[in-house]
XYZ file of C-alpha atoms in Angstrom:
243
model
C 0.000 0.000 0.000
C 1.437 3.355 -1.004
C 0.521 6.820 -2.164
C 2.614 8.197 -5.029
C 3.120 11.927 -5.359
C -0.231 13.556 -6.076
C -1.759 10.147 -6.924
C -4.075 8.565 -4.368
C -3.091 4.913 -4.729
C -3.857 1.713 -2.833
C -3.266 -1.936 -3.594
C -3.367 -5.402 -2.051
C -2.390 -8.933 -3.087
C -4.630 -11.882 -2.217
C -5.663 -15.310 -3.449
C -8.837 -15.250 -5.504
C -11.216 -17.126 -3.219
C -14.948 -16.521 -2.712
C -14.434 -15.632 0.959
C -11.951 -12.901 -0.027
C -14.547 -10.976 -2.038
C -16.397 -9.642 1.005
C -13.122 -8.586 2.666
C -12.048 -6.726 -0.464
C -15.379 -4.924 -0.591
C -14.830 -3.731 2.986
C -11.314 -2.555 2.112
C -12.633 -0.637 -0.891
C -15.314 1.076 1.183
C -12.791 2.171 3.824
C -10.325 3.487 1.268
C -12.853 5.461 -0.770
C -14.280 7.008 2.393
C -10.772 8.136 3.291
C -10.376 9.650 -0.176
C -13.698 11.464 0.179
C -15.527 9.904 -2.776
C -18.352 8.142 -0.978
C -20.701 8.646 -3.920
C -18.985 5.912 -5.958
C -18.509 3.349 -3.169
C -21.449 1.117 -4.133
C -20.495 0.999 -7.822
C -16.826 0.413 -6.985
C -17.637 -2.442 -4.597
C -19.790 -4.166 -7.211
C -17.109 -3.781 -9.872
C -14.450 -5.226 -7.561
C -16.730 -8.149 -6.709
C -17.376 -8.929 -10.365
C -13.751 -8.556 -11.486
C -12.477 -10.854 -8.738
C -15.332 -13.324 -9.225
C -14.498 -13.391 -12.927
C -10.996 -14.614 -12.074
C -12.364 -17.243 -9.689
C -14.786 -18.538 -12.311
C -12.637 -18.470 -15.444
C -9.040 -18.776 -14.180
C -9.660 -20.744 -11.022
C -9.993 -20.469 -7.233
C -6.764 -19.770 -5.413
C -5.288 -17.745 -8.278
C -2.924 -15.043 -6.946
C -4.284 -11.625 -7.856
C -3.589 -8.011 -7.033
C -6.209 -5.296 -6.647
C -5.208 -1.692 -7.280
C -7.296 1.456 -6.748
C -6.171 4.865 -7.976
C -7.647 8.267 -8.705
C -6.690 9.127 -12.266
C -7.963 12.488 -13.355
C -11.611 12.666 -12.469
C -11.874 8.874 -12.533
C -11.536 6.126 -9.991
C -9.569 3.337 -11.653
C -9.920 -0.253 -10.466
C -7.408 -2.860 -11.646
C -7.328 -6.595 -11.016
C -4.177 -8.397 -12.161
C -3.971 -12.168 -12.619
C -1.280 -14.406 -14.161
C -3.357 -15.896 -17.014
C -3.169 -13.857 -20.229
C -4.883 -16.592 -22.213
C -8.308 -16.224 -20.606
C -9.831 -12.863 -21.460
C -13.062 -11.433 -20.033
C -15.764 -10.843 -22.609
C -18.958 -8.878 -22.612
C -21.874 -11.197 -23.373
C -25.598 -10.661 -23.259
C -26.846 -12.998 -20.558
C -30.382 -14.292 -20.556
C -32.586 -13.797 -17.518
C -32.104 -17.378 -16.335
C -28.357 -17.548 -17.091
C -26.137 -18.455 -14.147
C -23.005 -16.901 -15.649
C -22.133 -14.123 -18.046
C -23.502 -11.192 -16.080
C -20.194 -10.120 -14.519
C -18.669 -7.957 -17.232
C -22.117 -6.745 -18.307
C -22.543 -5.341 -14.806
C -19.076 -3.778 -14.883
C -19.895 -2.277 -18.271
C -23.110 -0.785 -16.889
C -21.567 0.626 -13.716
C -18.329 2.012 -15.117
C -17.562 4.700 -17.645
C -15.179 2.403 -19.500
C -13.292 -0.851 -19.015
C -10.661 -2.917 -20.735
C -7.874 -5.490 -20.531
C -4.117 -4.859 -20.703
C -1.959 -7.867 -21.618
C 1.479 -8.373 -20.082
C 4.111 -11.070 -20.306
C 3.273 -12.274 -16.823
C -0.502 -12.060 -17.109
C -3.221 -9.488 -17.659
C -4.839 -6.526 -15.949
C -8.596 -6.138 -16.192
C -9.572 -2.589 -15.321
C -12.522 -0.250 -15.198
C -12.950 3.453 -14.485
C -15.796 5.174 -12.666
C -16.338 8.910 -12.958
C -15.971 10.561 -9.557
C -16.535 14.166 -10.658
C -18.187 16.524 -8.171
C -21.487 18.049 -9.155
C -21.357 21.367 -10.999
C -23.209 24.175 -9.209
C -26.710 24.551 -10.588
C -27.907 27.659 -12.337
C -26.792 29.629 -15.345
C -24.400 31.966 -13.555
C -20.957 32.664 -14.965
C -19.251 30.834 -12.114
C -21.144 27.619 -12.769
C -20.405 27.757 -16.493
C -16.719 28.401 -15.915
C -16.502 25.653 -13.305
C -17.999 23.179 -15.784
C -15.511 24.192 -18.478
C -12.608 23.965 -16.040
C -13.657 20.471 -14.947
C -13.645 19.287 -18.556
C -10.122 20.647 -19.024
C -8.868 19.191 -15.742
C -10.377 15.806 -16.531
C -8.089 15.607 -19.580
C -5.174 15.504 -17.145
C -5.970 11.859 -16.522
C -2.583 10.539 -15.451
C -3.493 10.683 -11.794
C -3.218 14.340 -10.873
C -6.843 15.323 -10.422
C -8.953 14.087 -7.541
C -12.557 15.051 -7.237
C -13.137 14.356 -3.554
C -14.830 16.935 -1.373
C -12.826 19.811 0.005
C -12.458 18.139 3.386
C -10.365 15.386 1.764
C -6.700 16.375 2.131
C -5.584 13.951 -0.574
C -8.286 15.173 -2.936
C -7.384 18.819 -2.355
C -3.682 18.226 -3.040
C -4.364 16.262 -6.212
C -6.817 18.836 -7.553
C -4.488 21.758 -6.826
C -1.577 19.954 -8.486
C -3.634 19.354 -11.636
C -4.785 22.984 -11.725
C -1.179 24.195 -11.372
C -0.105 21.938 -14.235
C -2.924 23.230 -16.430
C -2.155 26.889 -15.686
C 1.571 26.294 -16.249
C 0.890 24.668 -19.615
C -1.233 27.634 -20.667
C 1.526 30.061 -19.665
C 4.105 28.039 -21.613
C 1.802 28.065 -24.643
C 1.357 31.832 -24.431
C 5.103 32.417 -24.181
C 5.836 30.037 -27.066
C 3.453 32.046 -29.259
C 4.946 35.420 -28.422
C 2.495 36.584 -25.758
C 3.369 38.231 -22.453
C 2.423 35.420 -20.054
C 2.700 37.625 -16.960
C 0.437 40.274 -18.472
C -2.172 37.694 -19.464
C -2.036 36.177 -15.981
C -2.553 39.604 -14.389
C -5.480 40.345 -16.683
C -7.025 36.960 -15.955
C -6.784 37.625 -12.209
C -8.399 41.042 -12.671
C -11.166 39.499 -14.775
C -11.747 36.794 -12.174
C -12.001 39.311 -9.332
C -14.338 41.519 -11.367
C -16.676 38.585 -12.008
C -16.688 37.695 -8.324
C -17.579 41.281 -7.465
C -20.344 41.307 -10.048
C -21.954 38.116 -8.784
C -25.714 38.630 -8.533
C -27.128 39.045 -5.047
C -30.701 38.015 -4.429
C -32.804 40.476 -2.499
C -36.295 39.821 -1.267
C -38.749 42.643 -1.902
C -41.009 43.683 0.932
C -44.709 43.200 0.170
C -46.761 46.241 -0.692
C -48.900 47.497 2.223
C -52.520 46.424 2.187
C -55.162 49.150 1.799
C -55.638 51.005 5.073
C -52.139 50.186 6.296
C -48.989 52.278 6.320
C -45.399 51.201 6.601
C -42.838 52.521 8.984
C -39.095 51.823 9.006
C -37.817 51.107 12.496
C -34.449 52.451 13.679
C -31.288 50.746 12.469
C -32.236 50.387 8.798
C -34.297 47.215 9.172
C -36.905 46.181 6.641
C -40.258 48.028 6.659
C -42.938 46.639 8.931
C -46.715 47.019 8.634
C -48.563 49.217 11.065
């Protein structure tokens, strides 16, 4: 078990046995809670169960496997490695009364994408689940810009962006590192094309602060007085009250 720089990472090696599946599910739940991405725990547990069960069924009980979890970009990546590169998981359409064949169909339904990487010493079956935080609702400029920024940051998918809540220290570090990389790349691009990177950065900061200052503020209007009533403003600048 380790955590590489800016990459939330966790792994374990076990023998693929039915009784190990429940223990792995518990480990996954604990780790994802620590990373602050509780919203994908159920999907991740099911994917781990199916990937490990697939090895038990098609490679054999007792097969040595390794399970690896990592946050890559805005995605939680789950990898299960086994030593048999000759038996590949396939996506089949299982009938309602079929006893087998549902595993990878369930992984396909729960994950954003999945695949198999072949190696000399075996294979890695992996899937990725989007763990992106919700974009603030509404049509305000901030929400639009946040959505655009998330799309850009998600392209940095080599493990630098974490989408855990702000209270997750690991998630905050990973997200800040990805943002710094993105900003640095933009500054390099500007300089390579003859622009004054410092000037553009200053103007962007000014633009950002101006938009924050211009954020709309909702104000509730006081109701009009009913006929026969007058309004009086009490001391201290409080809202009008009916008299």
